[in-house]
Coordinates of C-alpha atoms and ligand atoms in Angstrom, one line a residue:
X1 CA 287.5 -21.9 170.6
X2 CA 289.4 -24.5 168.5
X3 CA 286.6 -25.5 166.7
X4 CA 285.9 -23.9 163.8
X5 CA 284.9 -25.8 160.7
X6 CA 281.4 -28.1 160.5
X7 CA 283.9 -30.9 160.4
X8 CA 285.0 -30.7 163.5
X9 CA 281.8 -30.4 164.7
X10 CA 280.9 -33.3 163.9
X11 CA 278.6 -32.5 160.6
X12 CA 278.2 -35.8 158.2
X13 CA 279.3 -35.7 154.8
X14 CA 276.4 -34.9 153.1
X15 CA 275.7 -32.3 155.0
X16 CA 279.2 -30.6 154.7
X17 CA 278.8 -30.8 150.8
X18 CA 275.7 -29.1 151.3
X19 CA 276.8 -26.5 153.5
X20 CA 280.1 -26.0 151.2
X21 CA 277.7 -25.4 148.4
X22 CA 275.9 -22.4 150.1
X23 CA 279.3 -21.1 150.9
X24 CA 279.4 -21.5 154.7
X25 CA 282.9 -21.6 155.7
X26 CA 283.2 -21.1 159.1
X27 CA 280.2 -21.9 162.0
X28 CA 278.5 -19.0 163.4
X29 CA 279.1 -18.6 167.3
X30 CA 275.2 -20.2 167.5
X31 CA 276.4 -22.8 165.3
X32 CA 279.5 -23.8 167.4
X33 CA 277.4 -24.1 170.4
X34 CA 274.6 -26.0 169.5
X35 CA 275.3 -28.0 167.2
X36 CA 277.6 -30.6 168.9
X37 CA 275.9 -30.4 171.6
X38 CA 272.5 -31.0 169.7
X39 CA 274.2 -34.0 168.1
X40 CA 274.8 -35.3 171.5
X41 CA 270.9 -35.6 171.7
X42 CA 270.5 -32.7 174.6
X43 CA 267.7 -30.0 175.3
X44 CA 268.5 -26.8 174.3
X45 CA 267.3 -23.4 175.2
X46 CA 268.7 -20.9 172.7
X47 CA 268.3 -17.3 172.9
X48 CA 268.8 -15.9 169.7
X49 CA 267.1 -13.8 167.1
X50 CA 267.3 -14.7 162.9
X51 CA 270.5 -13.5 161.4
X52 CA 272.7 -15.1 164.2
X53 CA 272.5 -18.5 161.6
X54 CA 270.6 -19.8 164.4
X55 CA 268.3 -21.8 161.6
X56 CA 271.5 -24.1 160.6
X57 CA 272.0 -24.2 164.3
X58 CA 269.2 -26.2 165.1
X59 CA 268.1 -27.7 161.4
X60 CA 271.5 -29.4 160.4
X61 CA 271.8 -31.8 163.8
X62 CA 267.7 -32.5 163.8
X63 CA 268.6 -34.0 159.9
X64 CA 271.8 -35.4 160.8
X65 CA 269.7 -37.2 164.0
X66 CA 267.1 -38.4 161.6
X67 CA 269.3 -39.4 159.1
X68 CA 271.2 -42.3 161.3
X69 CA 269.4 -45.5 160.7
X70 CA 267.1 -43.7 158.6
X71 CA 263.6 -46.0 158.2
X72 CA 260.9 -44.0 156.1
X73 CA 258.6 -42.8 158.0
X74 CA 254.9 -44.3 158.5
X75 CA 251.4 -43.2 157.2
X76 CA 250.9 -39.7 158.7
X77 CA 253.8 -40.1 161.0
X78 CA 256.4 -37.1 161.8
X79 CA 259.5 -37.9 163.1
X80 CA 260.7 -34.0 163.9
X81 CA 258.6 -30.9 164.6
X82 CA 259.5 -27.5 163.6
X83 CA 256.9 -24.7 165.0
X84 CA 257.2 -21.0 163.9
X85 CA 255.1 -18.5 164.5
X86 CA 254.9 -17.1 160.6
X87 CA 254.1 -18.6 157.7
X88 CA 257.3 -16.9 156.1
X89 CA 259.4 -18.2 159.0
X90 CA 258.1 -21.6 158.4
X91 CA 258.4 -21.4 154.9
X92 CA 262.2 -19.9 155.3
X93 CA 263.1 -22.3 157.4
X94 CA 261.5 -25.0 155.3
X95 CA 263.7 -24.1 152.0
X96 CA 266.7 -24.3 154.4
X97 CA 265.6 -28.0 155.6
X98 CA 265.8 -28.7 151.3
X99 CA 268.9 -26.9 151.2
X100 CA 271.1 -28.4 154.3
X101 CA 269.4 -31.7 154.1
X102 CA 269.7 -32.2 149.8
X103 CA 271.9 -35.0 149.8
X104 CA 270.1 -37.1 153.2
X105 CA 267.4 -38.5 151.0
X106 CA 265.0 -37.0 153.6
X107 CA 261.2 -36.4 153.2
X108 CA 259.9 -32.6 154.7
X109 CA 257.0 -30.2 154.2
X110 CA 255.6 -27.2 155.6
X111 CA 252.4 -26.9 156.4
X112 CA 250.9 -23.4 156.7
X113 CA 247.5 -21.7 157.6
X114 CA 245.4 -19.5 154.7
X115 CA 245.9 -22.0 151.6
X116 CA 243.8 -25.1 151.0
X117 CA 244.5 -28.0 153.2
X118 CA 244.4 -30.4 150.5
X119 CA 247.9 -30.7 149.5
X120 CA 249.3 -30.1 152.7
X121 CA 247.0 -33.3 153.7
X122 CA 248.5 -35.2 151.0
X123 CA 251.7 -34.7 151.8
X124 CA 251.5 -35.9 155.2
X125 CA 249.7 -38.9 154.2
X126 CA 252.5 -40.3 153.3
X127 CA 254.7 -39.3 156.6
X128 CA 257.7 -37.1 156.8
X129 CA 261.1 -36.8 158.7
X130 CA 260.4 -33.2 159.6
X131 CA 257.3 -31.0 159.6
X132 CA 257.4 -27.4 159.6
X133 CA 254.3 -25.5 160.8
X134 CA 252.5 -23.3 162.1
X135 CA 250.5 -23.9 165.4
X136 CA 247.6 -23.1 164.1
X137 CA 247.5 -25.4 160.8
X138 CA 249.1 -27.9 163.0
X139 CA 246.6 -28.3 165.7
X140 CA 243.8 -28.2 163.0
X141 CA 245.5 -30.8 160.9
X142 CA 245.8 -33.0 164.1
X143 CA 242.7 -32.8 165.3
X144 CA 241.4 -34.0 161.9
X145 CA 243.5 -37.0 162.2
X146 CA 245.6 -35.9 159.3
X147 CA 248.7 -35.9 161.3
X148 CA 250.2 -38.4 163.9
X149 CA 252.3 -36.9 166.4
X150 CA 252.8 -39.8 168.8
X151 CA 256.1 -40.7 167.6
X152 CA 258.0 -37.5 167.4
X153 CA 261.0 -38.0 168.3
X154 CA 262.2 -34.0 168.0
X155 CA 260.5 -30.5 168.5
X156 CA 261.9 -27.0 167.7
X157 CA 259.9 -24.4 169.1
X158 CA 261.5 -21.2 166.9
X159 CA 260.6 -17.7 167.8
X160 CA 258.7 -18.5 171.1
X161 CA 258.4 -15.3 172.2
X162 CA 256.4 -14.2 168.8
X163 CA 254.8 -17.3 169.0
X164 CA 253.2 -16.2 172.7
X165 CA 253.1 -12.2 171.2
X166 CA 250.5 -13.7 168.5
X167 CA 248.4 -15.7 170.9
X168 CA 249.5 -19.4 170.1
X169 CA 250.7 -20.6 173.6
X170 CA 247.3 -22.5 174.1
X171 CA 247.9 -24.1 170.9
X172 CA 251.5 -25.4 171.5
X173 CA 250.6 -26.7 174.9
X174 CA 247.8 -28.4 173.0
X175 CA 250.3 -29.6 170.3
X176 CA 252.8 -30.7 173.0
X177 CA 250.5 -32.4 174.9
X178 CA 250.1 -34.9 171.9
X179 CA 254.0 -35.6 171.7
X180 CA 255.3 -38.5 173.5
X181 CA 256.9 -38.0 176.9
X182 CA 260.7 -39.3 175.7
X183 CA 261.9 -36.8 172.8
X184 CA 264.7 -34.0 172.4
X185 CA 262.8 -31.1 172.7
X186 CA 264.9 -26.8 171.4
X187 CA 263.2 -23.5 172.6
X188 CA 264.1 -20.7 171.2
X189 CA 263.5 -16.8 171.8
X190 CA 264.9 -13.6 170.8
X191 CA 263.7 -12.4 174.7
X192 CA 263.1 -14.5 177.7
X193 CA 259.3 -12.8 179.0
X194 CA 258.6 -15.3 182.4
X195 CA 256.0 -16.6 180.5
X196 CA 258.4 -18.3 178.0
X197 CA 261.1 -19.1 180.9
X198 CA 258.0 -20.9 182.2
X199 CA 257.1 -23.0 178.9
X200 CA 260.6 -23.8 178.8
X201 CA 261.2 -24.7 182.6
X202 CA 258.2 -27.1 181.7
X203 CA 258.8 -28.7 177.8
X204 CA 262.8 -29.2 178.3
X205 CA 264.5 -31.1 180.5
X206 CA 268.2 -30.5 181.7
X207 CA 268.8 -28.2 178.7
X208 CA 272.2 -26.5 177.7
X209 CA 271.7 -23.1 177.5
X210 CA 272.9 -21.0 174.4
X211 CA 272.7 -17.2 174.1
X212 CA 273.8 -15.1 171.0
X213 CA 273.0 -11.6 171.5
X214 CA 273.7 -9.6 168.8
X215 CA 272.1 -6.5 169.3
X216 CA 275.2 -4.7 170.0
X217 CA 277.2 -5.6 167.0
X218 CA 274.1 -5.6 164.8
X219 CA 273.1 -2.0 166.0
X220 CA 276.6 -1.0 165.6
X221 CA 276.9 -1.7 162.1
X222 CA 273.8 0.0 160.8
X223 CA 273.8 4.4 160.5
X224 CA 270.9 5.3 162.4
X225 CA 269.2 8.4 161.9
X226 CA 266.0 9.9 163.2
X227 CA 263.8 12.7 160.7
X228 CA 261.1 14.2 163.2
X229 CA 257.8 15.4 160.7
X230 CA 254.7 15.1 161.7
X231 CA 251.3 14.2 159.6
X232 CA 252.0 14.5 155.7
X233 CA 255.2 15.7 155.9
X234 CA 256.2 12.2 156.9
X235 CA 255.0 11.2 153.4
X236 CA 256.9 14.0 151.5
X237 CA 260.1 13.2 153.0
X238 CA 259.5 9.1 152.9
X239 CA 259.2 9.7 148.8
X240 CA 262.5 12.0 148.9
X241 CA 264.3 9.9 150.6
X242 CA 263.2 7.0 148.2
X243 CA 264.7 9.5 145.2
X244 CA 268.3 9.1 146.7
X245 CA 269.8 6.8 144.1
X246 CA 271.1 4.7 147.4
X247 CA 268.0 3.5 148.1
X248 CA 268.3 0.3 146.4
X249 CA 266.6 -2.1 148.6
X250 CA 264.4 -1.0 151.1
X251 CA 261.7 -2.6 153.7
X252 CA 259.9 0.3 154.7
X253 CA 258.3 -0.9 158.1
X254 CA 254.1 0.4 160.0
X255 CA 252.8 -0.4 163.3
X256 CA 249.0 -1.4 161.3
X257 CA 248.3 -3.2 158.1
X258 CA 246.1 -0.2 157.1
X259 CA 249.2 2.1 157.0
X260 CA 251.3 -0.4 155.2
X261 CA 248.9 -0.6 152.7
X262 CA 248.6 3.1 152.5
X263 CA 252.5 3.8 152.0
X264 CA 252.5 0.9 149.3
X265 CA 250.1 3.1 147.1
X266 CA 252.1 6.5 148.0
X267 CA 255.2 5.3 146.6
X268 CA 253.4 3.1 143.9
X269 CA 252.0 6.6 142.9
X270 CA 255.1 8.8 143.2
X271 CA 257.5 6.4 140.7
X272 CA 258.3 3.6 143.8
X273 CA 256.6 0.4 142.5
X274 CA 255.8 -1.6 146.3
X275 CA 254.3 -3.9 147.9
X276 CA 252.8 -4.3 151.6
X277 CA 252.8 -7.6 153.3
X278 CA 251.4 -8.0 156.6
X279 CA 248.4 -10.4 157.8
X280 CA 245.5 -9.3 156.0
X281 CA 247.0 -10.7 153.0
X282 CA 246.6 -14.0 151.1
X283 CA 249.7 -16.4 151.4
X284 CA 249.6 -15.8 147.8
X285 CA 250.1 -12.3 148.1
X286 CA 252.7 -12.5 150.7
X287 CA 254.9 -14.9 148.9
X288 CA 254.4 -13.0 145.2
X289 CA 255.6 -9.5 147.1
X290 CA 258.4 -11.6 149.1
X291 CA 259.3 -12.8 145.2
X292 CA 259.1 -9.5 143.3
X293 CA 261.2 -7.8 146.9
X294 CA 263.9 -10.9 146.6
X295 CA 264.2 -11.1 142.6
X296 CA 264.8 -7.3 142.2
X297 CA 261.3 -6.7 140.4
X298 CA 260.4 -4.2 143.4
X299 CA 262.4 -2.3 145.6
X300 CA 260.6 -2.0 148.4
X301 CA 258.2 -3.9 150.8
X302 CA 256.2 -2.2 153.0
X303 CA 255.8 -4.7 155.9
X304 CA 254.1 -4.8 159.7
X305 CA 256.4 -5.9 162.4
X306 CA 255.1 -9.7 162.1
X307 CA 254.8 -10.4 158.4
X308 CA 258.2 -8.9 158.4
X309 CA 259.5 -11.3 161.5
X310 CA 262.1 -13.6 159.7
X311 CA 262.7 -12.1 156.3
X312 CA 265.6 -13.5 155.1
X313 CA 266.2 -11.0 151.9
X314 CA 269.8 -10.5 151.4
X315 CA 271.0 -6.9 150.3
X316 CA 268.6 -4.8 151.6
X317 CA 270.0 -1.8 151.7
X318 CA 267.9 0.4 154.0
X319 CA 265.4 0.0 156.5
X320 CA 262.6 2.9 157.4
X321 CA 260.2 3.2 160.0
X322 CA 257.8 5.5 158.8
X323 CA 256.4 4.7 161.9
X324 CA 258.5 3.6 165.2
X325 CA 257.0 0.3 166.5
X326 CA 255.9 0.7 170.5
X327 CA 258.5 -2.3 171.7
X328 CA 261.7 -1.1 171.8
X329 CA 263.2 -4.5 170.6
X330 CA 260.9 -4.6 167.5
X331 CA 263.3 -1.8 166.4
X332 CA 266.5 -3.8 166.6
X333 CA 264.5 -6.8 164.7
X334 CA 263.4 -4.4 162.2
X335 CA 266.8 -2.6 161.2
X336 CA 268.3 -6.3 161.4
X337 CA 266.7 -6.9 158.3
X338 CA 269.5 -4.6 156.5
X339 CA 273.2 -5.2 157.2
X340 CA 272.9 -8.9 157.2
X341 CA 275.8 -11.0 155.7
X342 CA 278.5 -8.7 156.6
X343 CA 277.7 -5.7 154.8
X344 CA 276.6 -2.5 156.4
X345 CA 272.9 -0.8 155.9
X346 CA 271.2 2.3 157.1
X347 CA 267.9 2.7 159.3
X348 CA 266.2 5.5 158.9
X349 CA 263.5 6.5 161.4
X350 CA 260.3 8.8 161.0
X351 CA 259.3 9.8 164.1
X352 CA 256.3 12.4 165.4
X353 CA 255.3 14.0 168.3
X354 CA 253.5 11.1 169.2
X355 CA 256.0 8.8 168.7
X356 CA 258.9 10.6 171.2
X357 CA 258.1 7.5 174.0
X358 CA 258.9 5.4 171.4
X359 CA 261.9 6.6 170.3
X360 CA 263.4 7.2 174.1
X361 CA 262.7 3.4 175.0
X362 CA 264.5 2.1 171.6
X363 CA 267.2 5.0 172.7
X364 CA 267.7 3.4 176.0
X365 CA 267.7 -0.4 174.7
X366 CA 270.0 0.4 172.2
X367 CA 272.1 2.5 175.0
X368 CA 272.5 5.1 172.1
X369 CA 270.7 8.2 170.7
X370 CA 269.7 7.9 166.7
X371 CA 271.7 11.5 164.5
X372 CA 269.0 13.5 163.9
X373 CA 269.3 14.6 160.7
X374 CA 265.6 16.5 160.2
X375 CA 263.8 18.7 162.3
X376 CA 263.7 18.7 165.8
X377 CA 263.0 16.7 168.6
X378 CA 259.5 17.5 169.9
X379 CA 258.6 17.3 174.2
X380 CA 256.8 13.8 174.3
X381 CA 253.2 14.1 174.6
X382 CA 252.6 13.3 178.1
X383 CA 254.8 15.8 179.4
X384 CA 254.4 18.8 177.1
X385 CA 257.2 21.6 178.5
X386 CA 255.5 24.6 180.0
X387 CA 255.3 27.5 177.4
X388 CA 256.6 25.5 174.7
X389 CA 256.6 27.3 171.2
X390 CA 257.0 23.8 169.7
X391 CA 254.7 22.6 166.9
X392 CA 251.4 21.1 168.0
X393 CA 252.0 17.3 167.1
X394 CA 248.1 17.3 165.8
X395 CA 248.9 19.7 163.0
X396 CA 251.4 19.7 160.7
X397 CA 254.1 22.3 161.6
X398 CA 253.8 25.4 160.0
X399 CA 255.4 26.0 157.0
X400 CA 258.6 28.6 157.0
X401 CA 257.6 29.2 152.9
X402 CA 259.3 26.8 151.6
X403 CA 257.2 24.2 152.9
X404 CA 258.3 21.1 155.1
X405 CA 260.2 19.2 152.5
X406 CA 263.5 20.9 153.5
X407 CA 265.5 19.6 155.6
X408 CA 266.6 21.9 158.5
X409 CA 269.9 23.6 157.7
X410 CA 272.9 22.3 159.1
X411 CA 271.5 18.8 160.0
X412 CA 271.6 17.0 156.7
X413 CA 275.3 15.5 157.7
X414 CA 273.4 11.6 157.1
X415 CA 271.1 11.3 154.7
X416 CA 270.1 14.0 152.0
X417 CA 266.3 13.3 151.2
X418 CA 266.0 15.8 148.9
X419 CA 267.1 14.2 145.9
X420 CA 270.3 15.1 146.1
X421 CA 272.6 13.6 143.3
X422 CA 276.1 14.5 144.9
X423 CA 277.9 11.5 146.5
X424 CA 275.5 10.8 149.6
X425 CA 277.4 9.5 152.5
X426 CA 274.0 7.2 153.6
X427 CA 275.5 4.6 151.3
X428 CA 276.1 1.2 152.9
X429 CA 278.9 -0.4 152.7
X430 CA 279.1 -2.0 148.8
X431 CA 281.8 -3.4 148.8
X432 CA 280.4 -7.3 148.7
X433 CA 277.4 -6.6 146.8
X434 CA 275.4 -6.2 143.8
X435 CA 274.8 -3.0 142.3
X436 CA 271.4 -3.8 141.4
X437 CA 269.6 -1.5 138.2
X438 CA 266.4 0.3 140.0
X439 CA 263.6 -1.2 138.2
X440 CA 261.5 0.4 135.7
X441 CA 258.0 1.7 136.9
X442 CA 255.1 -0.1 134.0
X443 CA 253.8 2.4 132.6
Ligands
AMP501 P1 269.3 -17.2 160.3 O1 269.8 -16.6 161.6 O2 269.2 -18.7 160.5 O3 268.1 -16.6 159.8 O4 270.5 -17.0 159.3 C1 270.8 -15.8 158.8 C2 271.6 -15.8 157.5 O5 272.9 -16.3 157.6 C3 271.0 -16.7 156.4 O6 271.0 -16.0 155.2 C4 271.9 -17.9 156.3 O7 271.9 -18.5 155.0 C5 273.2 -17.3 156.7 N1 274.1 -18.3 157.4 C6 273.8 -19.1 158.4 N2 274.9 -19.8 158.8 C7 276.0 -19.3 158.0 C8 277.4 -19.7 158.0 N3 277.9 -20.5 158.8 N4 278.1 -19.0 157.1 C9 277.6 -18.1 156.2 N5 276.2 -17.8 156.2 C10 275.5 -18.4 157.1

């Protein structure tokens, strides 16, 4: 590849003083694909997940399109599209549409479901260059007449594959159906499920064909280890592993909104001020944690898989399941949220009895086994082994006197849960970032 600054891409100007001002030097491999290719004014069907830069990818030549010839936009008109599943995603890539496109002169908003429809009304009263919604909103919006889409001229569909996971396909086709016949039109996924090869085959037309899979290099960056416990000892060793002073910055990651909820308050109550995010709660509530997470107030979000789905928080410095999600790729999305920006990050997975399945499918995606530092691996459910002496999964293990909060001799060679202040060898790689002072729990 010669190519290897925006410039010879083909970035304008004012675009390459606002990408010099966030610091990015070099394209991503993403970036170097798409975005000349974009600029040419071609379909595109990207398979990528967030973190591969794939946001700039698409964002920078929809603004640099728009910008050419730039005539304000009409009364309710949108000139480019931007669907994502989540109204974090949206809102994310929203504040990189400000940031990329600050010196274009460009009008955007982001228009989100569970706030008042007021402002968001306003705001497209007047017409922007680029929406970014939801599909929900959107179609709700539209069908009010609040939005015109028959002049759209570009449509990113970001995340397709969550998009189709949370039930908006009928939606999309819906919104599609409303946009005109003539337009460039982007897909992208982090997998390609048939049903998403099949929206694609019928939304783009002749489109070049990007895929970034980072999995491997990702994966390979982050220490894994797995802690088997079952029941409440899951708690005990979630709060000792939040005493280890490396813990700075931590998502902590449930399969249900209940549970997220449930290991916010342990840790609120055992000296961990945190906060859960997930669905159930206000977009108020979700941006104020995403805030207090980002500025350093609180050190750790508890988060389900899709509130979590394109959390851009730099420095995070550890990721836990306390619970392993059931797709084996949600597990390479999840510890992708540490070890972002060329530092390194630690995953740390709880896993019971129950969970054994789970764990052998992330195993065999990640065509690697997670160090067990804790316990031992129990028989998966299904297939219990014949005269097995291990622990019944139901109950918590019995305790060898002194109870299950210690870790099983000779396996702490990772991370040391139980508070140990020695040099712990879980640390990520620091060397590019902040040592960040653990905040102080109100009293
Ligand atoms: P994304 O995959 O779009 O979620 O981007 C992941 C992260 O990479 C974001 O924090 C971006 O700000 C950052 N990023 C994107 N492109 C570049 C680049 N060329 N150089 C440095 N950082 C970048």
């Amino acid at each position: 590849m010669t190519e290897s600054t925006f410039d010879a891409l083909g970035v304008a100007e004012p675009i390459l003083r606002a990408l010099k001002a966030e610091d990015y030097v070099t394209p991503t491999p993403i970036q170097l694909q798409a975005i000349p290719t974009l600029l040419d004014g071609r379909d595109m069907l990207g398979i990528a997940q967030t973190g591969t830069g794939k946001t700039a990818a698409f964002t920078v030549p929809i603004l640099q399109r728009l910008s050419v010839g730039h005539e304000a936009p009409r009364s309710r008109e949108v000139k480019g599209l931007i669907l994502a599943p989540t109204r974090e995603l949206a809102i994310q890539i929203s504040e990189s549409v400000s940031t990329y496109g600050q010196f274009l002169g460009i009008r955007h908003t982001v228009i989100v479901g569970g706030v008042n429809q007021n402002p968001q009304v306003k705001a497209l009263s007047k017409g922007v260059d680029v929406l970014i919604a939801t599909p929900g909103r959107l179609l709700d919006l539209a069908n009010q007449g609040h939005v015109v889409l028959d002049n759209t001229q570009t449509l990113v569909l970001d995340e397709a594959d969550r998009m189709l996971d949370m039930g908006f396909i009928h939606d999309i086709r819906k919104i599609i159906s409303k946009l005109p016949e003539e337009r460039q039109s982007l897909l992208f996924s982090a997998t390609m499920p048939p049903e998403i090869a099949k929206l694609a085959g019928k939304i783009l037309k002749d489109p070049a064909r990007v895929e970034i899979t980072p999995k491997v290099v990702t994966v390979d960056r982050i220490l894994q280890q797995v802690f088997f416990a079952e029941g409440p000892e899951k708690k005990d060793l979630l709060v000792r592993i939040m005493d280890d002073p490396s813990v700075e910055k931590v998502i902590i990651f449930t399969r249900t909104k209940h549970r997220a909820n449930r290991v916010a308050q342990i840790l609120d109550r055992a000296g961990h001020p945190a906060l859960a995010i997930h669905g159930n709660k206000s977009q108020n509530a979700r941006q104020k944690a995403l805030g207090a997470f980002k500025d350093g107030s609180i050190h750790a979000l508890v988060a389900t898989d899709i509130a979590a789905r394109g959390i851009d928080v730099d420095e995070v410095t550890h990721v836990i399941n306390f619970e392993l999600p059931n797709e084996p790729e949600s597990y390479v999305h999840r510890i992708g949220r540490t070890a972002r920006a060329g530092a390194d990050g630690v995953a740390l997975s709880l896993c019971d009895a129950t969970e054994v399945p789970y764990l052998n499918d992330i195993e065999k995606l990640i065509k690697k086994q997670l160090e067990v530092v804790y316990g031992e691996k129990p028989a998966a459910q299904k297939k219990p082994a014949r005269n097995s002496r291990r622990p019944n999964p139901r109950r918590p293990q019995a305790k060898s006197g002194k109870g299950p909060s210690k870790p099983a001799k000779g396996k702490t060679q990772g991370h040391r849960p139980n508070g140990d202040k020695g040099k712990s060898n879980n640390r990520p790689n620091k060397s590019n970032q902040k040592r960040r002072r653990r905040p102080k729990r109100a009293a």
